mmCIF file of C-alpha atoms in Angstrom:
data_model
loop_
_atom_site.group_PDB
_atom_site.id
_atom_site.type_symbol
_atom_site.label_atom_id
_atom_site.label_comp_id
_atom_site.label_asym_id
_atom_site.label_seq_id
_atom_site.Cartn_x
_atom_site.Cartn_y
_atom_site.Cartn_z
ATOM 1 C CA UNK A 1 28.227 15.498 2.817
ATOM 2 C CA UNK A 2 24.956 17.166 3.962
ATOM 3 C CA UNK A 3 23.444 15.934 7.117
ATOM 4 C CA UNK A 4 19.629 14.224 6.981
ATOM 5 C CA UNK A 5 16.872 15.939 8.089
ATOM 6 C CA UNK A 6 14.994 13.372 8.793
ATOM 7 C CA UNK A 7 13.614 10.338 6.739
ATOM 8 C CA UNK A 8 13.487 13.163 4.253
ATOM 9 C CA UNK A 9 17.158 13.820 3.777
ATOM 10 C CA UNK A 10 17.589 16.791 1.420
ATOM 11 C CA UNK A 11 17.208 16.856 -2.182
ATOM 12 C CA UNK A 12 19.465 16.027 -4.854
ATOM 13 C CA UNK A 13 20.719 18.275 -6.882
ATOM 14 C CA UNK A 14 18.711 16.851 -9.532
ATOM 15 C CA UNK A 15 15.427 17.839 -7.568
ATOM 16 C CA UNK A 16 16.595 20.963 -7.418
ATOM 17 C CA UNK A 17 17.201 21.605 -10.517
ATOM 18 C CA UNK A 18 13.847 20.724 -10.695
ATOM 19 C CA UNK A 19 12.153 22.794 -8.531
ATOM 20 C CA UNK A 20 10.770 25.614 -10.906
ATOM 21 C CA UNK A 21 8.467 22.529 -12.112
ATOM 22 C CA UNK A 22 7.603 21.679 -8.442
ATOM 23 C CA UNK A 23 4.370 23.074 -7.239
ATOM 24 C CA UNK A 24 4.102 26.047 -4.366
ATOM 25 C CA UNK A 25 2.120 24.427 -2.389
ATOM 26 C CA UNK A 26 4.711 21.820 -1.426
ATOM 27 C CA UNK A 27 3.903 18.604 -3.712
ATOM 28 C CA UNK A 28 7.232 17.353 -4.438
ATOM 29 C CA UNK A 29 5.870 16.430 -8.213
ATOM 30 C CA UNK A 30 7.171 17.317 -11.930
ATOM 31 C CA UNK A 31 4.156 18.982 -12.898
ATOM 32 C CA UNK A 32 5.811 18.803 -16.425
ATOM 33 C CA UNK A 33 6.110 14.822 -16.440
ATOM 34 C CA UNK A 34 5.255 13.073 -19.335
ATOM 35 C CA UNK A 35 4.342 9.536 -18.192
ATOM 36 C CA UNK A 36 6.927 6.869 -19.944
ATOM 37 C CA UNK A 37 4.651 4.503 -18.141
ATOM 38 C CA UNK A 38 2.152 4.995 -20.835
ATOM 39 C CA UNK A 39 4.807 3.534 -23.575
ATOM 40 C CA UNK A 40 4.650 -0.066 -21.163
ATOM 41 C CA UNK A 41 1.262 -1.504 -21.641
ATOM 42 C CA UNK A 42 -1.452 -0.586 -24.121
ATOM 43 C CA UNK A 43 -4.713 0.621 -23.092
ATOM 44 C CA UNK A 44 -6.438 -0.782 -25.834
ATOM 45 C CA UNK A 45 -8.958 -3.673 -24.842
ATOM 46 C CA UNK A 46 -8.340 -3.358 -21.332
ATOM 47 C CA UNK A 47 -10.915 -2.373 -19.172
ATOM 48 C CA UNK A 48 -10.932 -1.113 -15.465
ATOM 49 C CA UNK A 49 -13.365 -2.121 -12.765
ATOM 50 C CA UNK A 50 -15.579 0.101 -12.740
ATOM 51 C CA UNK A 51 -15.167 0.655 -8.886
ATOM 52 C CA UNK A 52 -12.302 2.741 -9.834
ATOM 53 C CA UNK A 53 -14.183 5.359 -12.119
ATOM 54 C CA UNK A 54 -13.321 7.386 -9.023
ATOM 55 C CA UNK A 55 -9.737 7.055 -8.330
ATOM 56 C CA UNK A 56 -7.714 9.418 -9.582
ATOM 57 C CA UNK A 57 -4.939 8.390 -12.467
ATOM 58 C CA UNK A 58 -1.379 8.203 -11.820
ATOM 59 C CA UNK A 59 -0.899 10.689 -14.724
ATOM 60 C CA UNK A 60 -3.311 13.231 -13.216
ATOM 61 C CA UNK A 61 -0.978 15.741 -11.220
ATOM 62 C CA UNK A 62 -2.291 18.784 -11.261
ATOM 63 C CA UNK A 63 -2.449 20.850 -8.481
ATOM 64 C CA UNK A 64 -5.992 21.602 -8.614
ATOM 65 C CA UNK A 65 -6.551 18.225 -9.382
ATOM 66 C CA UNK A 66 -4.536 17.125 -6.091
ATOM 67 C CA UNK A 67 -6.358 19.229 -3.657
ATOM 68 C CA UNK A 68 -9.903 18.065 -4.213
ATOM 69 C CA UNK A 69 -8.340 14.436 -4.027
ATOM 70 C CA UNK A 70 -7.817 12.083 -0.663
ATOM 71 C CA UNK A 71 -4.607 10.157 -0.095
ATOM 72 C CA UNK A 72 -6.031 6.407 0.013
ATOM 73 C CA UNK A 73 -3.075 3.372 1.390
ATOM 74 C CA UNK A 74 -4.000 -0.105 0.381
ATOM 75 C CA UNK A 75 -2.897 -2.846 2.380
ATOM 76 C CA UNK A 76 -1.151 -5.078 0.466
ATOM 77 C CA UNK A 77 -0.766 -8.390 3.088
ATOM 78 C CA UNK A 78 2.749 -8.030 4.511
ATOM 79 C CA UNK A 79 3.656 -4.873 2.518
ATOM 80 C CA UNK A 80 4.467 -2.511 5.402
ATOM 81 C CA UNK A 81 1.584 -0.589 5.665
ATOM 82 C CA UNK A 82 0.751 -1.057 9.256
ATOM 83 C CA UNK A 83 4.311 0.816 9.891
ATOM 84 C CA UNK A 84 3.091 3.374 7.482
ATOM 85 C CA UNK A 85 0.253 4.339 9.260
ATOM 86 C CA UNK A 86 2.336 4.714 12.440
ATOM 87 C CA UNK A 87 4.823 6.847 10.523
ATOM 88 C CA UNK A 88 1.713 8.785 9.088
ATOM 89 C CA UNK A 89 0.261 9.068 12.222
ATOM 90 C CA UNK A 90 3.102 10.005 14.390
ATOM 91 C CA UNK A 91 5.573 11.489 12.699
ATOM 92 C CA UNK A 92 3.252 13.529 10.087
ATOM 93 C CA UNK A 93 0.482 14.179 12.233
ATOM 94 C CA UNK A 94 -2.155 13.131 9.906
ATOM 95 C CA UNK A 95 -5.699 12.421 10.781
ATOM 96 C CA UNK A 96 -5.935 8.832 9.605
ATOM 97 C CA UNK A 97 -9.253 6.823 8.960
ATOM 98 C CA UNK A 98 -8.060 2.918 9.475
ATOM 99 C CA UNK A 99 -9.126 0.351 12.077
ATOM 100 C CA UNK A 100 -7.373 2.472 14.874
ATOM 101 C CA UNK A 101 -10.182 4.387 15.693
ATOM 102 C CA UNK A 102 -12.931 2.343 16.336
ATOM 103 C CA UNK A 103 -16.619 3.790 16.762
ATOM 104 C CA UNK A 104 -16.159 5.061 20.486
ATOM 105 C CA UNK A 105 -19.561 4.332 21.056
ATOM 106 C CA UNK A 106 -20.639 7.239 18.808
ATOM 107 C CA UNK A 107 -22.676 7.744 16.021
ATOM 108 C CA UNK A 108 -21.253 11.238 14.498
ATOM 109 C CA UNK A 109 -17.590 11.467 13.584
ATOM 110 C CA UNK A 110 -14.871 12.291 15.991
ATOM 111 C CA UNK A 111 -10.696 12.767 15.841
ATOM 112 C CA UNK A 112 -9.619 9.973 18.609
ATOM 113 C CA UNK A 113 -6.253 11.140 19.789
ATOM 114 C CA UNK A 114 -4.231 7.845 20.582
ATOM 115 C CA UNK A 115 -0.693 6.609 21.557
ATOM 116 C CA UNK A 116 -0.227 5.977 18.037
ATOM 117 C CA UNK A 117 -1.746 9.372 16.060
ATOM 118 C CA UNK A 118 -5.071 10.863 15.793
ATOM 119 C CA UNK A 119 -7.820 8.754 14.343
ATOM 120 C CA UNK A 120 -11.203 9.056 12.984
ATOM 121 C CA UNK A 121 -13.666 6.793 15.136
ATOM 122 C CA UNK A 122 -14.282 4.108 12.004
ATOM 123 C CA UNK A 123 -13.785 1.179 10.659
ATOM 124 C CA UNK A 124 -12.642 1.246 7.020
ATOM 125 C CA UNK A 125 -11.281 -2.402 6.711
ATOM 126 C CA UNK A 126 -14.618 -3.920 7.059
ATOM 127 C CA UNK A 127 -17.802 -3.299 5.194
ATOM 128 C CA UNK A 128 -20.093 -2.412 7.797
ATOM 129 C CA UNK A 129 -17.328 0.382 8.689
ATOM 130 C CA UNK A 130 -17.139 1.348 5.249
ATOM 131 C CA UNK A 131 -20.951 1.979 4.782
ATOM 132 C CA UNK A 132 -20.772 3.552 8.217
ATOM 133 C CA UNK A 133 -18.231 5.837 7.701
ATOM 134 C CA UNK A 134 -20.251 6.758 4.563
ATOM 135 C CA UNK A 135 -23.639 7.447 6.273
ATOM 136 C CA UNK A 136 -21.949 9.788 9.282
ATOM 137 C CA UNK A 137 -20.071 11.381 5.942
ATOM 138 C CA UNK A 138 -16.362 11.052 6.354
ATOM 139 C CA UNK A 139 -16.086 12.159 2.887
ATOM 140 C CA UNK A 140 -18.171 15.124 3.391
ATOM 141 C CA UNK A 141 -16.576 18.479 3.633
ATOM 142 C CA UNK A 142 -15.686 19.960 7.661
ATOM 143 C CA UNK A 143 -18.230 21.973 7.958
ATOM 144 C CA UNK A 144 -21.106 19.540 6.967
ATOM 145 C CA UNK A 145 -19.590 16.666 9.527
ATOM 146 C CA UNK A 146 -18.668 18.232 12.549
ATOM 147 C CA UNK A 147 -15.507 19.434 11.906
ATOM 148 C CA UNK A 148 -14.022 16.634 10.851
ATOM 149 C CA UNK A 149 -11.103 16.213 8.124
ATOM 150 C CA UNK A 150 -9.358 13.095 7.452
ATOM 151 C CA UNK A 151 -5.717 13.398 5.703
ATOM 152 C CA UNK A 152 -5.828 9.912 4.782
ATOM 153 C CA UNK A 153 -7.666 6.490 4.338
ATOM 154 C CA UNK A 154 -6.334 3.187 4.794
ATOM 155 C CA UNK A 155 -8.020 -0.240 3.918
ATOM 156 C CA UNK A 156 -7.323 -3.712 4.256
ATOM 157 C CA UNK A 157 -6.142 -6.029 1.367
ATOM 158 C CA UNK A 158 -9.863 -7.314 0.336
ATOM 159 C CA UNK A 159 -11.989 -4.709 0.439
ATOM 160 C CA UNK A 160 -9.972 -2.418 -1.410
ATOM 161 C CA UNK A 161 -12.904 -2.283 -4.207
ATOM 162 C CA UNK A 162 -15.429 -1.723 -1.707
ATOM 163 C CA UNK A 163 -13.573 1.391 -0.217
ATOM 164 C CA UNK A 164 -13.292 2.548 -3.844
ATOM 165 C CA UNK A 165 -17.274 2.081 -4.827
ATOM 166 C CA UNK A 166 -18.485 3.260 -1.977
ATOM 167 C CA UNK A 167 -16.645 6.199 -0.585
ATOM 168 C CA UNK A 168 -15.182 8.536 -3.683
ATOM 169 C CA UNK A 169 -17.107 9.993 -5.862
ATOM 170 C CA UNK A 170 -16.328 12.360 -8.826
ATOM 171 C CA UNK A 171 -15.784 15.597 -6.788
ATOM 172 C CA UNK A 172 -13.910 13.297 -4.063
ATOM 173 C CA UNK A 173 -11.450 11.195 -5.572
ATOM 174 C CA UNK A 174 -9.674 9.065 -3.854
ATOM 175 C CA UNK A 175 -5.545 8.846 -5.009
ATOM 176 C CA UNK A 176 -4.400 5.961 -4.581
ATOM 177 C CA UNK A 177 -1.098 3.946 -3.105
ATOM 178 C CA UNK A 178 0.463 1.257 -1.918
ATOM 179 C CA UNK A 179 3.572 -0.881 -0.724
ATOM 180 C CA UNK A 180 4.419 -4.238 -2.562
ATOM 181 C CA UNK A 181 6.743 -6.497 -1.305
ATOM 182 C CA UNK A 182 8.497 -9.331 -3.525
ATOM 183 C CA UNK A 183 5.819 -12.188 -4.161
ATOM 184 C CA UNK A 184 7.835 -15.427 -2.429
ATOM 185 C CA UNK A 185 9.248 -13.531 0.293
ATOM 186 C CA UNK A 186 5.583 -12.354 1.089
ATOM 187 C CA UNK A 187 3.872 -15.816 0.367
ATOM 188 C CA UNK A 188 6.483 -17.017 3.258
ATOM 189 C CA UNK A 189 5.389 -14.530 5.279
ATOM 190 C CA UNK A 190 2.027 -15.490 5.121
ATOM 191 C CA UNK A 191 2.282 -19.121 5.121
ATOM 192 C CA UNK A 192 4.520 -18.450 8.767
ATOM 193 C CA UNK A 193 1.346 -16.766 9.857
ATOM 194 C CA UNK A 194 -1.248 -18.808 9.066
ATOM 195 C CA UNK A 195 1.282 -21.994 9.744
ATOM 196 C CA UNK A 196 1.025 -20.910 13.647
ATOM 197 C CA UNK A 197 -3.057 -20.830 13.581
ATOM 198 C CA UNK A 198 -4.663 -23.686 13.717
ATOM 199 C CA UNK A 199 -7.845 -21.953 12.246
ATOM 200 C CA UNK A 200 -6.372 -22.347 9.215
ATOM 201 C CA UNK A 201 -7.017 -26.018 7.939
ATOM 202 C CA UNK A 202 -4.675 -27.604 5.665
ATOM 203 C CA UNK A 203 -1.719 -25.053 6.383
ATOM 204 C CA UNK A 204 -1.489 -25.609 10.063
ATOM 205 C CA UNK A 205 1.532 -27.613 11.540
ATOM 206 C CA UNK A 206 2.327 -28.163 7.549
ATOM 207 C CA UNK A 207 5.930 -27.447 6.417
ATOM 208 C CA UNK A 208 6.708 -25.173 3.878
ATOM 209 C CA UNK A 209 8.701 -28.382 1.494
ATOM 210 C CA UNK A 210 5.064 -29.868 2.125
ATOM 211 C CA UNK A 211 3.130 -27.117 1.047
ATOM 212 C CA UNK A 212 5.401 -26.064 -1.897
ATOM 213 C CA UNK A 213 4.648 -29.645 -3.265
ATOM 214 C CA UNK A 214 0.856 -29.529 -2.743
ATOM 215 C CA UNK A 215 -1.186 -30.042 -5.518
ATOM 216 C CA UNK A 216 -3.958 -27.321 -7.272
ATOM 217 C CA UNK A 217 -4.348 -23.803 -7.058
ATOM 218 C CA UNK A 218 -4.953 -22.294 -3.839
ATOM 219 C CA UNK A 219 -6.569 -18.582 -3.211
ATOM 220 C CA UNK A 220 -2.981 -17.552 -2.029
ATOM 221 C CA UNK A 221 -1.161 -18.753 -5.017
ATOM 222 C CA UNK A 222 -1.060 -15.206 -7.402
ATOM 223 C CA UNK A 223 -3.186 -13.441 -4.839
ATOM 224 C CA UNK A 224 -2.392 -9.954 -6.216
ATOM 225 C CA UNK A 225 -3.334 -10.852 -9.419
ATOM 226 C CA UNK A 226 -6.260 -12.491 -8.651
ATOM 227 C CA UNK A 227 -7.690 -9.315 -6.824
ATOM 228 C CA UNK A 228 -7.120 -6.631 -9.046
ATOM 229 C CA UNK A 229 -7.992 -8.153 -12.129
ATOM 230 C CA UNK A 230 -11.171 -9.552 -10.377
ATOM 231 C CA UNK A 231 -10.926 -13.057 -10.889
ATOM 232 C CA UNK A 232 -13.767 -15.673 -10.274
ATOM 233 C CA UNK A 233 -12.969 -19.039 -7.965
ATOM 234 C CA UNK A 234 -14.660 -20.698 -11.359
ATOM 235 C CA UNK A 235 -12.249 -18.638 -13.655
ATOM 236 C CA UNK A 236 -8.826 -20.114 -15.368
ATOM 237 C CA UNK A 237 -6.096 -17.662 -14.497
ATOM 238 C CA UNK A 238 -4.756 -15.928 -17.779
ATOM 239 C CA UNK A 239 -2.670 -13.231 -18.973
ATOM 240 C CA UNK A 240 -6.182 -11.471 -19.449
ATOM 241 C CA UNK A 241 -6.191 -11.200 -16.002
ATOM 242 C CA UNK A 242 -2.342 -10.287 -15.368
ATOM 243 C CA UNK A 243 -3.251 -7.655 -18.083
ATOM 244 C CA UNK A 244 -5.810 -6.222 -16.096
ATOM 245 C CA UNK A 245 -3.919 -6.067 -12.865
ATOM 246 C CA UNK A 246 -1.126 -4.402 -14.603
ATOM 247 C CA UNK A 247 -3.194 -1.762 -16.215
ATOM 248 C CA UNK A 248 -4.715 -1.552 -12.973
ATOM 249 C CA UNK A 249 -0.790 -0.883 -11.129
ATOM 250 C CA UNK A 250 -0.239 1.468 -14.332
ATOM 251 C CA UNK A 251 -2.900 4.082 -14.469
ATOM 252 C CA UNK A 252 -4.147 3.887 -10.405
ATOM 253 C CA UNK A 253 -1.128 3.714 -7.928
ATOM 254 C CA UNK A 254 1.309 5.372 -6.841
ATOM 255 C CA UNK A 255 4.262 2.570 -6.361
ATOM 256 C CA UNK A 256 6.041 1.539 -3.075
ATOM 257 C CA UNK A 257 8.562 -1.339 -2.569
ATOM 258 C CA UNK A 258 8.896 -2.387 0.693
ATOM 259 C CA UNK A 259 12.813 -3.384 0.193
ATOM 260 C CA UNK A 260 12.731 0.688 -1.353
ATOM 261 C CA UNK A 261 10.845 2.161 1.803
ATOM 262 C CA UNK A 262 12.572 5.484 2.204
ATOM 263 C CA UNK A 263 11.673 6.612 -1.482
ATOM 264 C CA UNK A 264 8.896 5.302 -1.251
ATOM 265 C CA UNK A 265 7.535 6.761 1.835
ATOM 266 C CA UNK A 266 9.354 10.203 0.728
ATOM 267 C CA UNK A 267 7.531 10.031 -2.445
ATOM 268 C CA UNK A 268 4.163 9.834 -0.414
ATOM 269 C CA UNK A 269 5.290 12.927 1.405
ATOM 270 C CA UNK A 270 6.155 14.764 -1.759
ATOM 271 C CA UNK A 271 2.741 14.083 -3.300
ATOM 272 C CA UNK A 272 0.648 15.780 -0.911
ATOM 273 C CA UNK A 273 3.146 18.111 0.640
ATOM 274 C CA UNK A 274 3.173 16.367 3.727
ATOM 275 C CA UNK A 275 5.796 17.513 6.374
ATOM 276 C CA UNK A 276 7.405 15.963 9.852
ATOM 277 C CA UNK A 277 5.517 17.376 12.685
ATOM 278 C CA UNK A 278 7.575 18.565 15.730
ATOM 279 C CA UNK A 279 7.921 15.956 18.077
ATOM 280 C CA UNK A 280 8.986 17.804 21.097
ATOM 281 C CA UNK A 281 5.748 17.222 23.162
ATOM 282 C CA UNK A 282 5.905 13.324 21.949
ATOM 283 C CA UNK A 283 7.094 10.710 23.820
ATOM 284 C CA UNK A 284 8.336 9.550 20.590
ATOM 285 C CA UNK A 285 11.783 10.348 18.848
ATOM 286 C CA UNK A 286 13.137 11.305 15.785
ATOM 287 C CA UNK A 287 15.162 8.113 15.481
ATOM 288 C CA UNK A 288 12.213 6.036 15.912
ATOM 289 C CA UNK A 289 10.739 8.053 12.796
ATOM 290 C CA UNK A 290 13.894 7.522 10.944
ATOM 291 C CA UNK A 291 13.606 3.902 11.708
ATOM 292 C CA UNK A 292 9.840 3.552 10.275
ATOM 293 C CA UNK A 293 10.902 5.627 6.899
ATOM 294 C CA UNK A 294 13.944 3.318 6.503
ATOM 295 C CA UNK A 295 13.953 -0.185 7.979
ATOM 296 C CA UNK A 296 16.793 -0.882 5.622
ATOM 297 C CA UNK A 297 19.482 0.267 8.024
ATOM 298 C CA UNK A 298 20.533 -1.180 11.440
ATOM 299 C CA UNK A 299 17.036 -0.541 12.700
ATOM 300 C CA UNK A 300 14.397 -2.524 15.003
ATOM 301 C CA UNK A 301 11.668 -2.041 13.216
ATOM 302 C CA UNK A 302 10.593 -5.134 10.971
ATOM 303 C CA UNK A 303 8.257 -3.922 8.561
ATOM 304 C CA UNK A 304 6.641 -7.519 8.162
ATOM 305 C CA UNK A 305 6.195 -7.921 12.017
ATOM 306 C CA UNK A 306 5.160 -5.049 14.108
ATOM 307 C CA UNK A 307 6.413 -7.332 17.495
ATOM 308 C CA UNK A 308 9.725 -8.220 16.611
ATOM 309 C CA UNK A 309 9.538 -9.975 19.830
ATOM 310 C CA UNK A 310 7.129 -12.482 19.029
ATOM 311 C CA UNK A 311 7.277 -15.816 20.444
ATOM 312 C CA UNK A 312 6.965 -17.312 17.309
ATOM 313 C CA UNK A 313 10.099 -15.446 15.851
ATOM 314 C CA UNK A 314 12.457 -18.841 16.304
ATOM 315 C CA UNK A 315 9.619 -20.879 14.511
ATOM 316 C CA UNK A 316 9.236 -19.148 11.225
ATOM 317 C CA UNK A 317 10.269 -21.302 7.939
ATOM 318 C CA UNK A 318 12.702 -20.363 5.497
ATOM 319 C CA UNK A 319 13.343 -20.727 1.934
ATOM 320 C CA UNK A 320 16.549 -20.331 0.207
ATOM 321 C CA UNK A 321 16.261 -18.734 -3.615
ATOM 322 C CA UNK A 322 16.983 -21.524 -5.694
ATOM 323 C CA UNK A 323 16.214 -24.530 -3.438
ATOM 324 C CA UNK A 324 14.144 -27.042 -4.534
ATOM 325 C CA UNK A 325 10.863 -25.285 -2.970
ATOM 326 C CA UNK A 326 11.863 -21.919 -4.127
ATOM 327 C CA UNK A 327 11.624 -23.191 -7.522
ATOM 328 C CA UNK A 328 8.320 -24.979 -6.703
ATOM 329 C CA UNK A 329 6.594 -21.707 -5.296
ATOM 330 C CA UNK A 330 8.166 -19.534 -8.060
ATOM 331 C CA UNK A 331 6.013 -22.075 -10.102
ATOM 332 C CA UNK A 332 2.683 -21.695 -8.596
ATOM 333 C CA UNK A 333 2.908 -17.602 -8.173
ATOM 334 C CA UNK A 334 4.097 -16.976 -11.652
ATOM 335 C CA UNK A 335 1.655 -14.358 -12.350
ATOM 336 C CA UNK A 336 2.310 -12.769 -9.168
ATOM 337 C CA UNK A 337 6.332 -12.616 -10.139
ATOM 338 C CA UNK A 338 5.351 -11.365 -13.269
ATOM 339 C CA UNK A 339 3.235 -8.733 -11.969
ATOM 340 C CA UNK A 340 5.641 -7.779 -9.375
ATOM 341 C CA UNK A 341 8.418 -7.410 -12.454
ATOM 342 C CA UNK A 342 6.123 -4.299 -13.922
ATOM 343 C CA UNK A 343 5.741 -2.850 -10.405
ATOM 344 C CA UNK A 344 9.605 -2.585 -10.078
ATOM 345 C CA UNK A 345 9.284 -1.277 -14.219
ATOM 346 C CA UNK A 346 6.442 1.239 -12.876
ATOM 347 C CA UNK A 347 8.269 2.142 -9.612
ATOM 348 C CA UNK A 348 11.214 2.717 -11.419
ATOM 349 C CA UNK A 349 9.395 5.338 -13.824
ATOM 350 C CA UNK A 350 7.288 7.024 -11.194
ATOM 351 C CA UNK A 351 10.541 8.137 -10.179
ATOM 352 C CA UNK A 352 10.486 10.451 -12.888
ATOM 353 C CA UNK A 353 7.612 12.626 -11.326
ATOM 354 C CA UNK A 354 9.956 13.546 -8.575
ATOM 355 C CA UNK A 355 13.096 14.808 -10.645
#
């Protein structure tokens, strides 16, 4: 057996019998692949929001194509992504824009070298940051911004369209990912959060039985669907609207499970030819970075809690599959399951783009 190197490991002999198709510059994709995704859902009658006229398609891999494009990671609630940006940041070395930065007190863009990676000094999981990260021209090329490049933007879970609209445009895509994790398991999640805030009326002090058998829809309840197929409060959920969200998964992302974390994070890398930097002069460790790019092992990491040492770890609620309230949430998130079904489908084919 061949030793690791890294989260990366080495490729299969399958990728390398794939690797006259790979491009020079590093991406780890087919540039031959024929999408089978197109075979899953039919284009016809479905229409994208428009705020993603300027994301780049899935299916769109050329090289030229790639560099004029940014990397762009969606936070999906509870899908990892906060670990990502530490792995991105650390242990790739990439100039991130997120929430890490901050504005420093500054109104021209600057690299903020932190703990946790180098950041760009904005805000792009509000919309104030967004629009200011737009006037001091994070988009804009180096030499028209003060010498600042960005590597890759992150944005929270609800202003995903806003990012979109307002920062790409069509000679600066944005390419698109993000992390999904399976729809009860992350409802729990969230309902242990909120369940310890008492901000949050009607949740608060509730118990999960309880709030399985509450009556109505809630904005939780198919949450992913609801967002990307841009459902109204006044609307009736429909497959219209799990339609759009999967023809939304099927021509914009690029796929990541969180219980699949090491692909998925290698795909990422492969993509944009991103490498491991050398972490000699860190005060972090290779085995911390092998922990982030694979929480599946014996690792410390929890992917859904950055502080697995919360005080609130020995009050979270549990559900067992099959149990009387699993049932009853699998009930009111049935779009979401369904949804999350075709991401597994979709992940499942991306893989093909890799060999």
């Amino acid at each position: 057996t061949t030793a690791k190197r890294g989260f990366l490991g080495v490729l299969s002999v399958k990728k390398r019998e794939h690797a006259r198709n790979i491009d020079a510059s590093g991406s780890g994709i087919v540039q031959d692949f024929v999408p089978q995704q197109e075979q899953m859902l039919p284009s016809s009658g479905i229409t994208l929001p428009a705020q993603l006229d300027n994301v780049a398609d899935v299916k769109d891999t050329a090289v030229s194509v790639l560099g004029s494009e940014i990397p762009f990671l969606w936070h999906v609630p509870f899908g990892g992504g906060a670990a990502a940006m530490l792995y991105m940041g650390i242990c790739l070395g990439l100039t991130q824009a997120s929430n890490k930065g901050t504005n420093q007190g500054r109104e021209f863009l600057v690299a903020v070298e932190t703990n946790i990676g180098r950041y760009i000094n904005v805000d792009t999981f509000t919309m104030e940051g967004i629009h200011r990260a737009k006037r001091l021209g994070l988009m804009s090329p180096p030499n028209t911004n003060g010498g600042v490049a960005v590597d890759i933007i992150h944005t929270g879970s609800d202003v995903l369209y806003d990012v979109t609209d307002a920062l790409f445009t069509p000679s600066h895509r944005g390419r698109m990912m993000a992390l999904f994790r399976e729809p009860i398991e992350s409802l729990v999640l969230w309902f242990n959060f909120v369940n310890s805030h008492e901000e949050f009326k009607g949740i608060s002090g509730l118990s999960i039985e309880d709030y399985a058998k509450s009556d109505g829809d809630r904005r939780e309840f198919n949450w992913l669907t609801k967002y990307l197929s841009q459902y109204q409060d006044d609307d009736d959920l429909s497959m219209h609207h799990l339609n759009v969200a999967k023809e939304v998964i099927r021509e914009k992302f690029l796929v990541g499970l969180v219980d699949q974390m090491e692909v998925s994070m290698w795909r990422f890398q492969a993509t944009f030819g991103w490498q491991q930097q050398d972490l000699s002069r860190s005060a972090h460790t290779q085995a911390e970075c092998d922990d982030w790019a694979n929480p599946n092992t014996n690792s410390s990491t929890d992917w859904a809690n950055p502080n697995p040492n919360s005080s609130t770890d020995g009050l979270q609620q549990k559900v067992i599959e099959g149990s009387e309230t699993y049932e009853l949430l699998k009930e009111k998130i049935s779009f979401d399951i369904h949804l999350y079904d075709f991401i597994v489908e979709i992940f499942d084919l991306q893989g093909n783009m890799f060999g």
